[in-house]
GROMACS .gro file of C-alpha atoms in nm:
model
  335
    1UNK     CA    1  12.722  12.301   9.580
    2UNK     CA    2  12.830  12.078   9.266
    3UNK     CA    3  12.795  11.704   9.334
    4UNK     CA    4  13.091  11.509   9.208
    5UNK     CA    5  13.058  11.292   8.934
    6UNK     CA    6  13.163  10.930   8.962
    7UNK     CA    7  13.376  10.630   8.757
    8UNK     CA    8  13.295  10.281   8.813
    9UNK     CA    9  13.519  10.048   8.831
   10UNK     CA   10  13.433   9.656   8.852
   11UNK     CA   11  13.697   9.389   9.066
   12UNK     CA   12  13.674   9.048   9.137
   13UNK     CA   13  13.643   9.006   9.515
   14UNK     CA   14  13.680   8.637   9.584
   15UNK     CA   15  13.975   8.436   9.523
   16UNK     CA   16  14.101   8.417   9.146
   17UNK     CA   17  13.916   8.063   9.027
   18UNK     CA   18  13.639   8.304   9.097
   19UNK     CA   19  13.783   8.632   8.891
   20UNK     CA   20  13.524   8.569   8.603
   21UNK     CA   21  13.226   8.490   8.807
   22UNK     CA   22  12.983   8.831   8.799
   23UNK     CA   23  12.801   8.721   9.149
   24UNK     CA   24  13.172   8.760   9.322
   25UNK     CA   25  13.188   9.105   9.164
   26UNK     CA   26  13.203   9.472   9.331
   27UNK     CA   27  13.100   9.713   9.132
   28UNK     CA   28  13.286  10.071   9.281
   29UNK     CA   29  13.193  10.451   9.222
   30UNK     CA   30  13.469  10.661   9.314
   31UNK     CA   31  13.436  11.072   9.271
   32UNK     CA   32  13.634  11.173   8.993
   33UNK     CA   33  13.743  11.489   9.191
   34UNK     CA   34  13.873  11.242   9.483
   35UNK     CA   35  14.023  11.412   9.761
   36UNK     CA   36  14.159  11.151   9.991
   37UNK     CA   37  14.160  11.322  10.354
   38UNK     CA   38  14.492  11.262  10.586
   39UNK     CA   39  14.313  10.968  10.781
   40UNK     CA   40  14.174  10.769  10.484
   41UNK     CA   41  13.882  10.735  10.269
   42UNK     CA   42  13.504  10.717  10.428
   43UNK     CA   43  13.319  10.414  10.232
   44UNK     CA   44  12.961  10.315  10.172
   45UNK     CA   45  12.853   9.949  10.099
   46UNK     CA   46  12.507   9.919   9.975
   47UNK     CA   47  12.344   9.553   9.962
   48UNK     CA   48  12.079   9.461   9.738
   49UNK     CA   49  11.742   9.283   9.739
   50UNK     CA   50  11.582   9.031   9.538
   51UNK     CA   51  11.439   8.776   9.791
   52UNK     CA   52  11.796   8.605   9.770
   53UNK     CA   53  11.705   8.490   9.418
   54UNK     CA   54  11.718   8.814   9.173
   55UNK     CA   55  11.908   9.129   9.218
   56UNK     CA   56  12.199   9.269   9.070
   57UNK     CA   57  12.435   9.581   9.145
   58UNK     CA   58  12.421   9.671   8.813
   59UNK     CA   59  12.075   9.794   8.866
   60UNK     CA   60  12.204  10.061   9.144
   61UNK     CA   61  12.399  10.281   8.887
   62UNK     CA   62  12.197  10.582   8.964
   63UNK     CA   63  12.311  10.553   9.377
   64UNK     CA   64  12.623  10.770   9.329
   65UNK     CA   65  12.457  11.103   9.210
   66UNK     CA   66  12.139  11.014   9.418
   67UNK     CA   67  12.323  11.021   9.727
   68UNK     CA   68  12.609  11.311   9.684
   69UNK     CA   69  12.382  11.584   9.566
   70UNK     CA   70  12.275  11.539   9.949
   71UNK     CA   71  12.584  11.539  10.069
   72UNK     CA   72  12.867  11.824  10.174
   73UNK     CA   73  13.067  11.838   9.891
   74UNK     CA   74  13.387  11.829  10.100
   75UNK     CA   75  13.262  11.507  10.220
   76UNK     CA   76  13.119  11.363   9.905
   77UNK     CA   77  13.472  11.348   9.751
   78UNK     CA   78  13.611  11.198  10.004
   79UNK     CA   79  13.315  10.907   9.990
   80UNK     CA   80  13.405  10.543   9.816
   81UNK     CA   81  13.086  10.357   9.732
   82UNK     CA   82  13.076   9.983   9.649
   83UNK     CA   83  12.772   9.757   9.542
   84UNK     CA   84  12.866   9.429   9.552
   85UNK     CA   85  12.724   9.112   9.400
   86UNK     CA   86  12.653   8.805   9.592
   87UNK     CA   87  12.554   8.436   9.523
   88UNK     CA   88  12.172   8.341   9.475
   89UNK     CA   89  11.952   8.107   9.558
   90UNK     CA   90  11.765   7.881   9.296
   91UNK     CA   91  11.549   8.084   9.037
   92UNK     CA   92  11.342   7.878   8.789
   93UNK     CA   93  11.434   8.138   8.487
   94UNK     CA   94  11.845   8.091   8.559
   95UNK     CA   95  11.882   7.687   8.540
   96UNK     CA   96  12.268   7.746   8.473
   97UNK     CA   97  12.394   7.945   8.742
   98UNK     CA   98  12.482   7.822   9.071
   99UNK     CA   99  12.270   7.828   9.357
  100UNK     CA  100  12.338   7.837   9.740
  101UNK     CA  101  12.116   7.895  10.021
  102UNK     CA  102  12.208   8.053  10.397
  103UNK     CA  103  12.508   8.154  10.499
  104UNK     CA  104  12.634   8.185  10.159
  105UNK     CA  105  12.487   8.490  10.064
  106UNK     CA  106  12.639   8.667  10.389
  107UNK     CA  107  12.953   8.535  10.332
  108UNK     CA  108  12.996   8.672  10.015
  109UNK     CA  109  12.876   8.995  10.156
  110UNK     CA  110  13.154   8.913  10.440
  111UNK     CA  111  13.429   8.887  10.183
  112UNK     CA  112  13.346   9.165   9.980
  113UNK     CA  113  13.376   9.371  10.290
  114UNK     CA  114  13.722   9.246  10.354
  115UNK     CA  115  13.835   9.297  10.047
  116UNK     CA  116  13.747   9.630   9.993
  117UNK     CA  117  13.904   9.745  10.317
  118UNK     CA  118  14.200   9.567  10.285
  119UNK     CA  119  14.454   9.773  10.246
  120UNK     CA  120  14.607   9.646   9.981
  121UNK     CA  121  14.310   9.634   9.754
  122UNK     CA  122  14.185   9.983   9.833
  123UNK     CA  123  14.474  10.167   9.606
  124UNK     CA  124  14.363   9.943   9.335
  125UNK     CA  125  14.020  10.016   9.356
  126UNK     CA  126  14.116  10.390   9.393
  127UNK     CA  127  14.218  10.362   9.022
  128UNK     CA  128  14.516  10.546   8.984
  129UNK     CA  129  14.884  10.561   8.841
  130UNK     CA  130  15.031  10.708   9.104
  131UNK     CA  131  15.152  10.551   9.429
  132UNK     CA  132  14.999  10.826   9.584
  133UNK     CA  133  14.702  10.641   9.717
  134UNK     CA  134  14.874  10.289   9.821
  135UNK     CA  135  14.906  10.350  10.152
  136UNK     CA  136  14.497  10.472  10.177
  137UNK     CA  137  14.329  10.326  10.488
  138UNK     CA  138  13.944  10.308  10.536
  139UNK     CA  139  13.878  10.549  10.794
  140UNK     CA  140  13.501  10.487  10.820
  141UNK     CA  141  13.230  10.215  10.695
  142UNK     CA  142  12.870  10.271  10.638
  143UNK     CA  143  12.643   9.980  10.572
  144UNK     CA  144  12.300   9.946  10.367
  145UNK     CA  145  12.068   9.658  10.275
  146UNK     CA  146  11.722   9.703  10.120
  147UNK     CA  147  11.468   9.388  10.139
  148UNK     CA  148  11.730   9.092  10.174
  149UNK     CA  149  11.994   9.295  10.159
  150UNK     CA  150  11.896   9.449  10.504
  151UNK     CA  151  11.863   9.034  10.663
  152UNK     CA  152  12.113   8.978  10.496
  153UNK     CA  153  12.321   9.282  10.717
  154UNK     CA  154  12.118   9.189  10.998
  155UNK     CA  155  12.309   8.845  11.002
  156UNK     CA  156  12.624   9.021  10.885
  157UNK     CA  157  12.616   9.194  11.219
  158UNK     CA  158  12.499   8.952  11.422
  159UNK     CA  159  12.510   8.630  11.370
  160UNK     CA  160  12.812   8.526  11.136
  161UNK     CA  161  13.086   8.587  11.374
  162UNK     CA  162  12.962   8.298  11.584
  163UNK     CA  163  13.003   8.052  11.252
  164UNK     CA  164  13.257   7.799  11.393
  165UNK     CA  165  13.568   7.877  11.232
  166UNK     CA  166  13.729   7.608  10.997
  167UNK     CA  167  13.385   7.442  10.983
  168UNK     CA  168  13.266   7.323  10.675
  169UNK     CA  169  12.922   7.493  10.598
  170UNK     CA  170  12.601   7.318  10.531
  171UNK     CA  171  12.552   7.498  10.228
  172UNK     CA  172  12.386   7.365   9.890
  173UNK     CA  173  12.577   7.473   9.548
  174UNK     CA  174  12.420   7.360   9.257
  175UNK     CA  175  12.545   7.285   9.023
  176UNK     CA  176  12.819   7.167   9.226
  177UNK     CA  177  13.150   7.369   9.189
  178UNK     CA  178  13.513   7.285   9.036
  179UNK     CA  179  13.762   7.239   9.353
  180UNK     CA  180  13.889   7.538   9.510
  181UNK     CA  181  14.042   7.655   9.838
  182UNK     CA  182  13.890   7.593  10.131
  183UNK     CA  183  13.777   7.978  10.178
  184UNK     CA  184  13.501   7.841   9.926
  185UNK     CA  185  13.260   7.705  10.188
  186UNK     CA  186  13.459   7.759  10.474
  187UNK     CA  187  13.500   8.087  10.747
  188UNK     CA  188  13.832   8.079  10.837
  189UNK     CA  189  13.989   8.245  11.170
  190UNK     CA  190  14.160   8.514  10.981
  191UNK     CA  191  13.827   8.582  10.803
  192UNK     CA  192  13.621   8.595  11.165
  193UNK     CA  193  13.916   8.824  11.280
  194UNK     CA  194  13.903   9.031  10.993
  195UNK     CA  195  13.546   9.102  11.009
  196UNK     CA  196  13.563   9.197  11.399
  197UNK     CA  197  13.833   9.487  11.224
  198UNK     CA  198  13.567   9.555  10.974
  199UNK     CA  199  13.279   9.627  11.229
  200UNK     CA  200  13.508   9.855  11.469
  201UNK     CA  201  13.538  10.095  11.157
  202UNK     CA  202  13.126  10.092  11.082
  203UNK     CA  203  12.975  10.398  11.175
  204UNK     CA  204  12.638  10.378  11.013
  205UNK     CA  205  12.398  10.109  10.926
  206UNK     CA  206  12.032  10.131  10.724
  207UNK     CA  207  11.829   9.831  10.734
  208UNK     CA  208  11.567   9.961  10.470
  209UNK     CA  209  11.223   9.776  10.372
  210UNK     CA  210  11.378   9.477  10.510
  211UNK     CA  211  11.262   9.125  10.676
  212UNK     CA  212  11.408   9.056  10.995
  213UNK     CA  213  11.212   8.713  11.120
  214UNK     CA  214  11.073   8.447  10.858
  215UNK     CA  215  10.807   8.264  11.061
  216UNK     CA  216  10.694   8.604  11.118
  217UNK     CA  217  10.705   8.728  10.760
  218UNK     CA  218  10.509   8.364  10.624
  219UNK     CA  219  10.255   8.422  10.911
  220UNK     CA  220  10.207   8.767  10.722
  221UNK     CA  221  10.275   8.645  10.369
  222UNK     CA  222  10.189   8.253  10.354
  223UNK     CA  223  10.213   8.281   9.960
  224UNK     CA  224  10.621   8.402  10.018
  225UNK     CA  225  10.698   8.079  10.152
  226UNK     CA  226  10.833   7.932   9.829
  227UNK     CA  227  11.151   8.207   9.806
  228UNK     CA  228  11.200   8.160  10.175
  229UNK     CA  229  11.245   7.768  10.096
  230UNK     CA  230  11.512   7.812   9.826
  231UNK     CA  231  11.723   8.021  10.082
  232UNK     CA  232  11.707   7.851  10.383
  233UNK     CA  233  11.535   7.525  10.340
  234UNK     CA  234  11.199   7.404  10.478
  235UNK     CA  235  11.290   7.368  10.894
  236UNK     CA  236  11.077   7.618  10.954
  237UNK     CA  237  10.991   7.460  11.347
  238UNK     CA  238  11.069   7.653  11.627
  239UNK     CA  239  11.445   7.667  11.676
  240UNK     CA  240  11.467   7.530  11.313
  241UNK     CA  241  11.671   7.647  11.014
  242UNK     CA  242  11.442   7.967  10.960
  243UNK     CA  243  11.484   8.063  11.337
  244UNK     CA  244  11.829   8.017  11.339
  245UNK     CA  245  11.849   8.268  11.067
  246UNK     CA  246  11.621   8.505  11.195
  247UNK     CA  247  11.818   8.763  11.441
  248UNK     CA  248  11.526   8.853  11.683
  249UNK     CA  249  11.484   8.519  11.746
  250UNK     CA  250  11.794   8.430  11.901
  251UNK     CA  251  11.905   8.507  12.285
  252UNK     CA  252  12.049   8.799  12.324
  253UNK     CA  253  12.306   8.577  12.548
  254UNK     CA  254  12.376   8.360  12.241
  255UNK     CA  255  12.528   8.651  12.057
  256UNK     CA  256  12.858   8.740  11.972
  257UNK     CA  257  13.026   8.929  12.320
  258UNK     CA  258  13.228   9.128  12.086
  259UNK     CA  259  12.967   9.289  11.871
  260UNK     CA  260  12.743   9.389  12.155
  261UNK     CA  261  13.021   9.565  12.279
  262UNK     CA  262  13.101   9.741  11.930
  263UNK     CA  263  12.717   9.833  11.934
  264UNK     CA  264  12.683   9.970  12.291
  265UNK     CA  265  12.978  10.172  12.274
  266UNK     CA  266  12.976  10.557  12.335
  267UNK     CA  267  13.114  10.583  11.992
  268UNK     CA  268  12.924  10.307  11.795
  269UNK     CA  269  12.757  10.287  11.509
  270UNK     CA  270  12.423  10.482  11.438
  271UNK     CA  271  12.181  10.254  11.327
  272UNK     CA  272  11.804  10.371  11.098
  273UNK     CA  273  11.537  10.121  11.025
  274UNK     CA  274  11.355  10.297  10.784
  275UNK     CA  275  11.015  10.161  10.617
  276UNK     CA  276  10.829  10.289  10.286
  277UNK     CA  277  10.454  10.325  10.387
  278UNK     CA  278  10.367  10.232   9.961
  279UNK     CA  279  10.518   9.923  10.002
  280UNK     CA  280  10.331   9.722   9.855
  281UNK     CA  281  10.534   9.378   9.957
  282UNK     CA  282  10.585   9.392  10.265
  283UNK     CA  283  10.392   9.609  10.579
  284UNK     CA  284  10.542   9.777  10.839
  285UNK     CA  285  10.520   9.494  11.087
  286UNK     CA  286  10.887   9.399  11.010
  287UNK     CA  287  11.078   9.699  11.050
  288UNK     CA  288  10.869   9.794  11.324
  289UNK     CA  289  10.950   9.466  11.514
  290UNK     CA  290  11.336   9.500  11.401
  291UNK     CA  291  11.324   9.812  11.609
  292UNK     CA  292  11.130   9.722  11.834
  293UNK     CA  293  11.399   9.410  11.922
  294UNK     CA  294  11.708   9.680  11.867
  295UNK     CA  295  11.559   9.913  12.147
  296UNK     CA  296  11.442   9.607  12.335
  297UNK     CA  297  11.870   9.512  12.368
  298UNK     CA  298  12.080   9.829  12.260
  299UNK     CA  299  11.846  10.049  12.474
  300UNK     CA  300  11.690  10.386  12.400
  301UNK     CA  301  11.953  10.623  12.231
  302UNK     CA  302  11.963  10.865  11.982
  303UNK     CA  303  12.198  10.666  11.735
  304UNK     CA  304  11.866  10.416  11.702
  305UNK     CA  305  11.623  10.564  11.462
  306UNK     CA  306  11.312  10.449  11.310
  307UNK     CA  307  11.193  10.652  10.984
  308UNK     CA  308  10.866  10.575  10.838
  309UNK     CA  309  10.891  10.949  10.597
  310UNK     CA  310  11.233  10.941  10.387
  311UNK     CA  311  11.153  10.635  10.140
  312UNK     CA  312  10.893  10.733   9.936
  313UNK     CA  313  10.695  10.477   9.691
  314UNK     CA  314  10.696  10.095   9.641
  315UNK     CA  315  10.875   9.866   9.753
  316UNK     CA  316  11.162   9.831   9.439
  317UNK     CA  317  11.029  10.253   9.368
  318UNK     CA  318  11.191  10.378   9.675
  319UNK     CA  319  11.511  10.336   9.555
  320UNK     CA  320  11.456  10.576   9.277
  321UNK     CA  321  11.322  10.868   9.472
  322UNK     CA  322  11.520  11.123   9.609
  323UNK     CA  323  11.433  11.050   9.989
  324UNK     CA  324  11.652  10.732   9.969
  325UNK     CA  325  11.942  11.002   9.930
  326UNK     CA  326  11.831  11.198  10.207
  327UNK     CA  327  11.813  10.887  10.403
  328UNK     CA  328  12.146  10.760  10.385
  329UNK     CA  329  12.359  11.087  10.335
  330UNK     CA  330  12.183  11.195  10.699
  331UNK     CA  331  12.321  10.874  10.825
  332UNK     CA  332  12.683  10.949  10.698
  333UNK     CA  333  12.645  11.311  10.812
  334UNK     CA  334  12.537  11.278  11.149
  335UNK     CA  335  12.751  10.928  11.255
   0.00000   0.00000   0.00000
């Protein structure tokens, strides 16, 4: 089997005040030797870590190749993947750029999802001449976050589609930004809609080295409360702003009727919470308590799996060994 090589192309996926801004950016690998099956493309979204202040798709170039030398190659080439960008919070070393704190990093993450599965974006993306491709529909969605990126798909999942619609967030930018439409700080009904459309086409999800509950991580890591404060503020009280952001501490009756039903389906999504045992940031106790709450409300089934043997290394190192391939081109295989 040869693995397809890749182009990158890089698109703007936030409104165009926004075009220039490299945080609202997607970068998107596309095999060279594309061939588009009859019922659309299959597409991979992987979502980076950082501790919501660092991080930047640039640094996943290698993901491509890592992933398709796993893969079938009649599948690999018919496999889009996108690493987007989203806003961060406040870093000390980056005075000038603008800094938000939750929701805003999952509603970038929201929008970037949109856009690349609307379907008039996705012959853009596709890069070609031709109008061969304009008509391309998304046929399937797989979803990956390592670190934040993994909360940050925990919340993508589960708790932003219960944002009021047309409500202005309580989010902090700083430095505060030039005017713009009201999709800036706002979830609108077409966006909550459009995400619903989104999650009926995801067939996969890895939640890899991530953090799933903050009182639970600072009770592990007291020293990590400082990054946890520049994302999500300092209510860390019961029921407070770190709760509220923290899936497995919310009611299973508190959330969204539509997802659980997505999630429980006969058909839905296959879903692997997978843990490095060198990481040297965080222990086990997260993923193992992610799962833990998963079974605990999805029930036992085979499309829940916990995997403490594919990532191999530290923390950031597990992303450059080959087991993170393995990883997620079993989840696209077998979904």
């Amino acid at each position: 089997m040869t693995p397809p090589t890749y182009r990158k192309s890089t698109h703007a996926y936030e409104h165009p005040s926004a075009a220039e801004d490299v945080m609202r950016q997607v970068d998107i690998y596309m095999p060279n030797s594309m061939n588009v099956s009859a019922d659309g493309i299959d597409l991979l979204v992987f979502i980076h870590g950082g501790a919501w202040r660092t991080g930047d798709k640039s640094e996943h170039v290698d993901l491509p190749s890592r992933l398709s030398s796993q893969i079938p190659e009649s599948q690999a080439k018919n496999l889009v993947i996108a690493v987007p960008n989203y806003r961060l919070s406040h870093h000390p070393d980056h005075p000038e750029r603008i800094s938000t704190v939750h929701p805003m990093h999952e509603l970038d993450i929201a929008r970037s999802l949109l856009w690349l599965t609307d379907p008039k974006n996705v012959g853009s993306y596709l890069g070609t001449a031709s109008d061969s491709y304009q008509e391309t529909r998304i046929r399937s969605i797989y979803l990956a976050g390592h670190s934040c990126g993994a909360t940050i798909l925990s919340n993508l999942v589960f708790l932003l589609p219960n944002i009021p619609v047309e409500a202005r967030m309580m989010i902090m930018i700083w430095p505060p930004p030039p005017p713009g439409p009201p999709s800036e700080t706002s979830w609108t009904p077409e966006e909550k809609s459009g995400m619903l459309e989104v999650m009926r086409k995801v067939k996969g999800m890895a939640f890899l080295d991530g953090i799933f509950d903050l009182n639970d991580l600072i009770d592990e890591y007291p020293s990590y409360e400082f990054f946890v404060e520049k994302a999500f503020g300092t209510d860390s009280k019961v029921g407070g702003s770190w709760d509220q952001a923290s899936v497995p501490q919310q009611s299973a009756e508190s959330l969204p009727e539509e997802v659980w039903q997505l999630l429980k389906a006969a058909d839905g999504p296959r879903m692997v919470v997978a843990h490095a045992l060198e990481d040297e940031l965080l222990s086990e106790r997260q993923s193992l308590n992610w799962f833990k709450w998963l079974e605990s409300e999805l029930g036992e089934s085979e499309r829940l799996v916990y995997d403490n043997e594919s990532l191999i290394g530290s923390h950031d190192g597990s992303l450059q060994h080959e087991g993170l391939g393995v990883l997620i081109a079993k989840l696209v295989k077998q979904s």
